[in-house]
């Protein structure tokens, strides 16, 4: 069965510090997808990134970067030079079953990031 | 940019009452989902829907729950007889199909916060 673990429940940083969120997943499938979503205080879930299991290339998008390591089943997320607007709960999620369309997402427990001015 | 919409944003109901939560998925998407998030907890999968039938459902999605696509645009979740423990944020999501039939990103609506008294 698929499982996602986000061991850090809450991280507090001062603005401009970097913050890395850990995500470890378990799956028996060889083809799967990993996602990160942001949940700001307003409550909606905002898509950040989708990565398939065959693409281990790290990705950078502005101040966000992701490090996917299949060998350790991890998909970590780093916010560089954090800002107050980054304060939110961040969820890592996994979709397996061969990566086929329509499969459910299994979410981790989330990491609350608090960025203080 | 197309987005998933949900109504109402908040609903308060008495235990035992029926509620219907409404969603308008992104128009060209083929897969629809309901998830829920009890306050402060992780996001949990309830049900997925494709081609006018349920594709997969979780243990949470018991006989009290049902889904329907009554027309070409709406997707609804009905709870027949609400319980206190049904109080949660309910998210609708939709997704398309990526090339090769693979999982595409699930985009979430803003959620309906349900409070059962």
mmCIF file of C-alpha atoms in Angstrom:
data_model
loop_
_atom_site.group_PDB
_atom_site.id
_atom_site.type_symbol
_atom_site.label_atom_id
_atom_site.label_comp_id
_atom_site.label_asym_id
_atom_site.label_seq_id
_atom_site.Cartn_x
_atom_site.Cartn_y
_atom_site.Cartn_z
ATOM 1 C CA UNK A 1 0.000 0.000 0.000
ATOM 2 C CA UNK A 2 1.164 3.507 -0.694
ATOM 3 C CA UNK A 3 2.251 5.785 2.101
ATOM 4 C CA UNK A 4 3.689 9.271 2.399
ATOM 5 C CA UNK A 5 5.527 10.509 5.476
ATOM 6 C CA UNK A 6 6.320 14.108 6.266
ATOM 7 C CA UNK A 7 8.229 13.835 9.502
ATOM 8 C CA UNK A 8 8.364 17.571 10.192
ATOM 9 C CA UNK A 9 5.039 18.773 11.527
ATOM 10 C CA UNK A 10 6.060 22.409 11.875
ATOM 11 C CA UNK A 11 9.044 24.515 10.861
ATOM 12 C CA UNK A 12 9.555 28.094 11.952
ATOM 13 C CA UNK A 13 12.075 30.328 10.183
ATOM 14 C CA UNK A 14 12.914 33.987 9.929
ATOM 15 C CA UNK A 15 12.353 35.700 6.617
ATOM 16 C CA UNK A 16 15.129 35.152 4.052
ATOM 17 C CA UNK A 17 16.196 31.875 5.593
ATOM 18 C CA UNK A 18 16.043 28.743 3.463
ATOM 19 C CA UNK A 19 13.722 25.945 4.524
ATOM 20 C CA UNK A 20 13.685 22.330 3.381
ATOM 21 C CA UNK A 21 10.652 20.108 3.746
ATOM 22 C CA UNK A 22 11.183 16.370 3.797
ATOM 23 C CA UNK A 23 8.939 13.832 2.100
ATOM 24 C CA UNK A 24 9.480 10.080 2.143
ATOM 25 C CA UNK A 25 7.164 7.743 0.281
ATOM 26 C CA UNK A 26 6.485 4.030 0.032
ATOM 27 C CA UNK A 27 5.158 2.257 -3.009
ATOM 28 C CA UNK A 28 5.505 -1.110 -4.713
ATOM 29 C CA UNK A 29 4.913 0.358 -8.150
ATOM 30 C CA UNK A 30 7.709 1.250 -10.518
ATOM 31 C CA UNK A 31 5.633 3.945 -12.201
ATOM 32 C CA UNK A 32 4.139 6.591 -9.980
ATOM 33 C CA UNK A 33 3.746 10.329 -9.599
ATOM 34 C CA UNK A 34 4.719 12.651 -6.787
ATOM 35 C CA UNK A 35 3.173 16.022 -6.055
ATOM 36 C CA UNK A 36 3.544 18.974 -3.734
ATOM 37 C CA UNK A 37 0.588 21.161 -2.800
ATOM 38 C CA UNK A 38 0.485 24.343 -0.731
ATOM 39 C CA UNK A 39 -2.395 25.107 1.642
ATOM 40 C CA UNK A 40 -2.291 28.770 2.707
ATOM 41 C CA UNK A 41 -4.299 29.994 5.713
ATOM 42 C CA UNK A 42 -7.287 30.601 3.414
ATOM 43 C CA UNK A 43 -7.573 26.809 3.073
ATOM 44 C CA UNK A 44 -7.401 26.017 -0.621
ATOM 45 C CA UNK A 45 -4.960 23.479 -2.052
ATOM 46 C CA UNK A 46 -2.598 24.975 -4.589
ATOM 47 C CA UNK A 47 -0.678 22.705 -6.941
ATOM 48 C CA UNK A 48 3.080 23.293 -6.974
ATOM 49 C CA UNK A 49 4.739 20.435 -8.837
ATOM 50 C CA UNK A 50 4.165 17.006 -10.369
ATOM 51 C CA UNK A 51 7.019 14.599 -10.989
ATOM 52 C CA UNK A 52 6.966 11.096 -12.462
ATOM 53 C CA UNK A 53 9.095 8.251 -11.177
ATOM 54 C CA UNK A 54 11.256 8.135 -14.285
ATOM 55 C CA UNK A 55 12.374 11.717 -14.036
ATOM 56 C CA UNK A 56 14.887 12.187 -11.248
ATOM 57 C CA UNK A 57 16.105 15.496 -12.500
ATOM 58 C CA UNK A 58 15.928 18.190 -9.858
ATOM 59 C CA UNK A 59 13.682 21.102 -10.635
ATOM 60 C CA UNK A 60 13.857 24.768 -9.804
ATOM 61 C CA UNK A 61 11.022 27.241 -10.140
ATOM 62 C CA UNK A 62 11.881 30.671 -8.842
ATOM 63 C CA UNK A 63 12.598 30.327 -5.133
ATOM 64 C CA UNK A 64 11.275 26.757 -5.071
ATOM 65 C CA UNK A 65 13.352 23.682 -5.791
ATOM 66 C CA UNK A 66 12.724 19.972 -5.550
ATOM 67 C CA UNK A 67 15.134 17.105 -5.007
ATOM 68 C CA UNK A 68 13.843 13.675 -6.066
ATOM 69 C CA UNK A 69 15.945 10.694 -5.006
ATOM 70 C CA UNK A 70 14.535 7.311 -5.908
ATOM 71 C CA UNK A 71 17.302 5.519 -4.015
ATOM 72 C CA UNK A 72 16.014 6.926 -0.722
ATOM 73 C CA UNK A 73 12.348 7.260 -1.794
ATOM 74 C CA UNK A 74 12.435 10.946 -1.042
ATOM 75 C CA UNK A 75 11.061 14.020 -2.744
ATOM 76 C CA UNK A 76 12.215 17.022 -0.740
ATOM 77 C CA UNK A 77 11.176 20.615 -1.277
ATOM 78 C CA UNK A 78 13.289 23.692 -0.559
ATOM 79 C CA UNK A 79 12.137 27.282 -0.341
ATOM 80 C CA UNK A 80 15.067 29.634 -0.796
ATOM 81 C CA UNK A 81 15.060 33.064 0.822
ATOM 82 C CA UNK A 82 11.694 32.479 2.466
ATOM 83 C CA UNK A 83 9.068 35.208 2.628
ATOM 84 C CA UNK A 84 6.127 35.756 4.948
ATOM 85 C CA UNK A 85 3.784 34.791 2.097
ATOM 86 C CA UNK A 86 5.330 31.322 2.131
ATOM 87 C CA UNK A 87 3.663 30.655 5.477
ATOM 88 C CA UNK A 88 1.339 27.723 4.802
ATOM 89 C CA UNK A 89 0.954 23.997 5.213
ATOM 90 C CA UNK A 90 2.734 22.037 2.510
ATOM 91 C CA UNK A 91 1.585 18.571 1.510
ATOM 92 C CA UNK A 92 3.478 15.914 -0.380
ATOM 93 C CA UNK A 93 1.303 13.391 -2.250
ATOM 94 C CA UNK A 94 1.744 10.154 -4.191
ATOM 95 C CA UNK A 95 -0.281 8.576 -6.971
ATOM 96 C CA UNK A 96 0.626 5.010 -7.851
ATOM 97 C CA UNK A 97 -1.157 2.131 -9.601
ATOM 98 C CA UNK A 98 1.177 2.368 -12.532
ATOM 99 C CA UNK A 99 0.722 6.088 -12.755
ATOM 100 C CA UNK A 100 -2.518 5.612 -14.641
ATOM 101 C CA UNK A 101 -4.929 8.485 -14.970
ATOM 102 C CA UNK A 102 -7.655 8.806 -12.403
ATOM 103 C CA UNK A 103 -5.800 7.303 -9.489
ATOM 104 C CA UNK A 104 -6.227 8.706 -6.021
ATOM 105 C CA UNK A 105 -3.667 10.852 -4.287
ATOM 106 C CA UNK A 106 -2.292 9.701 -0.958
ATOM 107 C CA UNK A 107 -1.213 12.692 1.082
ATOM 108 C CA UNK A 108 1.370 13.040 3.779
ATOM 109 C CA UNK A 109 0.460 14.652 7.055
ATOM 110 C CA UNK A 110 1.698 18.053 5.947
ATOM 111 C CA UNK A 111 4.361 20.410 7.250
ATOM 112 C CA UNK A 112 3.326 23.784 8.593
ATOM 113 C CA UNK A 113 5.840 26.473 7.656
ATOM 114 C CA UNK A 114 5.796 29.699 9.610
ATOM 115 C CA UNK A 115 7.945 32.487 8.237
ATOM 116 C CA UNK A 116 8.453 35.327 10.689
ATOM 117 C CA UNK A 117 9.330 38.821 9.507
ATOM 118 C CA UNK B 1 -7.168 30.259 -16.080
ATOM 119 C CA UNK B 2 -9.762 27.502 -15.632
ATOM 120 C CA UNK B 3 -10.441 26.480 -12.067
ATOM 121 C CA UNK B 4 -12.552 24.130 -10.022
ATOM 122 C CA UNK B 5 -15.356 25.859 -8.155
ATOM 123 C CA UNK B 6 -17.327 24.637 -5.152
ATOM 124 C CA UNK B 7 -20.512 25.750 -3.451
ATOM 125 C CA UNK B 8 -21.309 26.521 -0.763
ATOM 126 C CA UNK B 9 -18.072 27.667 0.844
ATOM 127 C CA UNK B 10 -19.504 26.941 4.300
ATOM 128 C CA UNK B 11 -22.413 24.811 5.423
ATOM 129 C CA UNK B 12 -23.790 24.239 8.894
ATOM 130 C CA UNK B 13 -26.259 21.413 9.369
ATOM 131 C CA UNK B 14 -27.896 19.409 12.116
ATOM 132 C CA UNK B 15 -26.913 15.814 12.736
ATOM 133 C CA UNK B 16 -29.076 13.471 10.697
ATOM 134 C CA UNK B 17 -29.770 15.978 7.948
ATOM 135 C CA UNK B 18 -28.861 15.434 4.318
ATOM 136 C CA UNK B 19 -26.341 17.729 2.653
ATOM 137 C CA UNK B 20 -25.322 18.116 -0.953
ATOM 138 C CA UNK B 21 -21.989 19.652 -1.793
ATOM 139 C CA UNK B 22 -21.578 20.961 -5.299
ATOM 140 C CA UNK B 23 -18.590 21.225 -7.569
ATOM 141 C CA UNK B 24 -17.970 22.443 -11.097
ATOM 142 C CA UNK B 25 -14.817 20.737 -12.391
ATOM 143 C CA UNK B 26 -12.579 22.193 -15.061
ATOM 144 C CA UNK B 27 -14.536 21.853 -18.264
ATOM 145 C CA UNK B 28 -12.372 19.510 -20.348
ATOM 146 C CA UNK B 29 -11.354 17.257 -17.472
ATOM 147 C CA UNK B 30 -12.496 13.649 -17.405
ATOM 148 C CA UNK B 31 -11.769 12.521 -13.851
ATOM 149 C CA UNK B 32 -13.427 13.862 -10.749
ATOM 150 C CA UNK B 33 -12.650 13.328 -7.107
ATOM 151 C CA UNK B 34 -13.780 14.143 -3.604
ATOM 152 C CA UNK B 35 -11.371 14.405 -0.697
ATOM 153 C CA UNK B 36 -11.911 15.534 2.856
ATOM 154 C CA UNK B 37 -9.725 17.116 5.502
ATOM 155 C CA UNK B 38 -10.735 16.993 9.130
ATOM 156 C CA UNK B 39 -9.471 20.115 10.887
ATOM 157 C CA UNK B 40 -5.727 20.000 11.364
ATOM 158 C CA UNK B 41 -5.329 16.613 9.737
ATOM 159 C CA UNK B 42 -4.194 15.238 6.404
ATOM 160 C CA UNK B 43 -6.220 15.270 3.214
ATOM 161 C CA UNK B 44 -7.993 11.946 2.688
ATOM 162 C CA UNK B 45 -9.332 10.431 -0.520
ATOM 163 C CA UNK B 46 -13.048 9.657 -0.620
ATOM 164 C CA UNK B 47 -13.997 8.730 -4.172
ATOM 165 C CA UNK B 48 -13.023 9.030 -7.809
ATOM 166 C CA UNK B 49 -15.438 9.180 -10.728
ATOM 167 C CA UNK B 50 -14.979 8.612 -14.434
ATOM 168 C CA UNK B 51 -17.333 8.039 -17.335
ATOM 169 C CA UNK B 52 -20.368 8.422 -15.092
ATOM 170 C CA UNK B 53 -19.394 5.824 -12.573
ATOM 171 C CA UNK B 54 -17.307 5.441 -9.442
ATOM 172 C CA UNK B 55 -13.772 4.296 -10.239
ATOM 173 C CA UNK B 56 -12.543 3.864 -6.707
ATOM 174 C CA UNK B 57 -13.763 4.628 -3.208
ATOM 175 C CA UNK B 58 -12.160 4.587 0.195
ATOM 176 C CA UNK B 59 -13.356 2.949 3.387
ATOM 177 C CA UNK B 60 -14.669 6.344 4.488
ATOM 178 C CA UNK B 61 -17.072 6.426 1.540
ATOM 179 C CA UNK B 62 -19.787 4.236 3.025
ATOM 180 C CA UNK B 63 -23.476 3.924 2.168
ATOM 181 C CA UNK B 64 -24.163 7.369 3.596
ATOM 182 C CA UNK B 65 -22.210 8.948 0.763
ATOM 183 C CA UNK B 66 -23.076 9.157 -2.908
ATOM 184 C CA UNK B 67 -21.805 11.080 -5.911
ATOM 185 C CA UNK B 68 -23.504 12.182 -9.059
ATOM 186 C CA UNK B 69 -22.839 14.103 -12.221
ATOM 187 C CA UNK B 70 -26.366 15.364 -12.836
ATOM 188 C CA UNK B 71 -25.467 17.314 -15.960
ATOM 189 C CA UNK B 72 -22.468 18.159 -18.107
ATOM 190 C CA UNK B 73 -20.902 20.524 -15.635
ATOM 191 C CA UNK B 74 -21.766 19.717 -12.020
ATOM 192 C CA UNK B 75 -20.379 17.008 -9.772
ATOM 193 C CA UNK B 76 -22.053 16.515 -6.399
ATOM 194 C CA UNK B 77 -21.351 14.746 -3.130
ATOM 195 C CA UNK B 78 -24.359 13.818 -1.023
ATOM 196 C CA UNK B 79 -24.221 12.804 2.607
ATOM 197 C CA UNK B 80 -27.557 11.221 3.447
ATOM 198 C CA UNK B 81 -27.627 11.454 7.211
ATOM 199 C CA UNK B 82 -24.808 13.543 8.583
ATOM 200 C CA UNK B 83 -22.896 12.619 11.704
ATOM 201 C CA UNK B 84 -20.795 14.821 13.951
ATOM 202 C CA UNK B 85 -17.651 13.175 12.592
ATOM 203 C CA UNK B 86 -18.525 14.281 9.052
ATOM 204 C CA UNK B 87 -17.472 17.798 10.031
ATOM 205 C CA UNK B 88 -14.549 18.577 7.748
ATOM 206 C CA UNK B 89 -13.412 20.519 4.723
ATOM 207 C CA UNK B 90 -14.517 18.740 1.557
ATOM 208 C CA UNK B 91 -12.440 19.275 -1.557
ATOM 209 C CA UNK B 92 -13.470 18.508 -5.089
ATOM 210 C CA UNK B 93 -10.739 17.925 -7.668
ATOM 211 C CA UNK B 94 -10.563 17.192 -11.357
ATOM 212 C CA UNK B 95 -7.895 16.003 -13.761
ATOM 213 C CA UNK B 96 -7.299 15.319 -17.394
ATOM 214 C CA UNK B 97 -5.392 12.427 -18.935
ATOM 215 C CA UNK B 98 -1.723 12.825 -19.802
ATOM 216 C CA UNK B 99 -0.181 11.237 -22.881
ATOM 217 C CA UNK B 100 -0.124 7.459 -22.720
ATOM 218 C CA UNK B 101 -3.027 7.440 -20.280
ATOM 219 C CA UNK B 102 -0.891 8.547 -17.380
ATOM 220 C CA UNK B 103 -1.871 10.543 -14.337
ATOM 221 C CA UNK B 104 -2.325 14.212 -14.918
ATOM 222 C CA UNK B 105 -2.343 16.826 -12.177
ATOM 223 C CA UNK B 106 -5.403 16.964 -9.946
ATOM 224 C CA UNK B 107 -6.578 20.529 -9.470
ATOM 225 C CA UNK B 108 -8.522 21.262 -6.341
ATOM 226 C CA UNK B 109 -11.434 23.551 -5.651
ATOM 227 C CA UNK B 110 -11.422 25.954 -2.699
ATOM 228 C CA UNK B 111 -13.347 23.504 -0.510
ATOM 229 C CA UNK B 112 -16.622 23.450 1.386
ATOM 230 C CA UNK B 113 -16.320 23.631 5.139
ATOM 231 C CA UNK B 114 -19.045 21.439 6.618
ATOM 232 C CA UNK B 115 -19.984 21.722 10.265
ATOM 233 C CA UNK B 116 -22.397 19.167 11.709
ATOM 234 C CA UNK B 117 -24.008 20.160 15.006
#
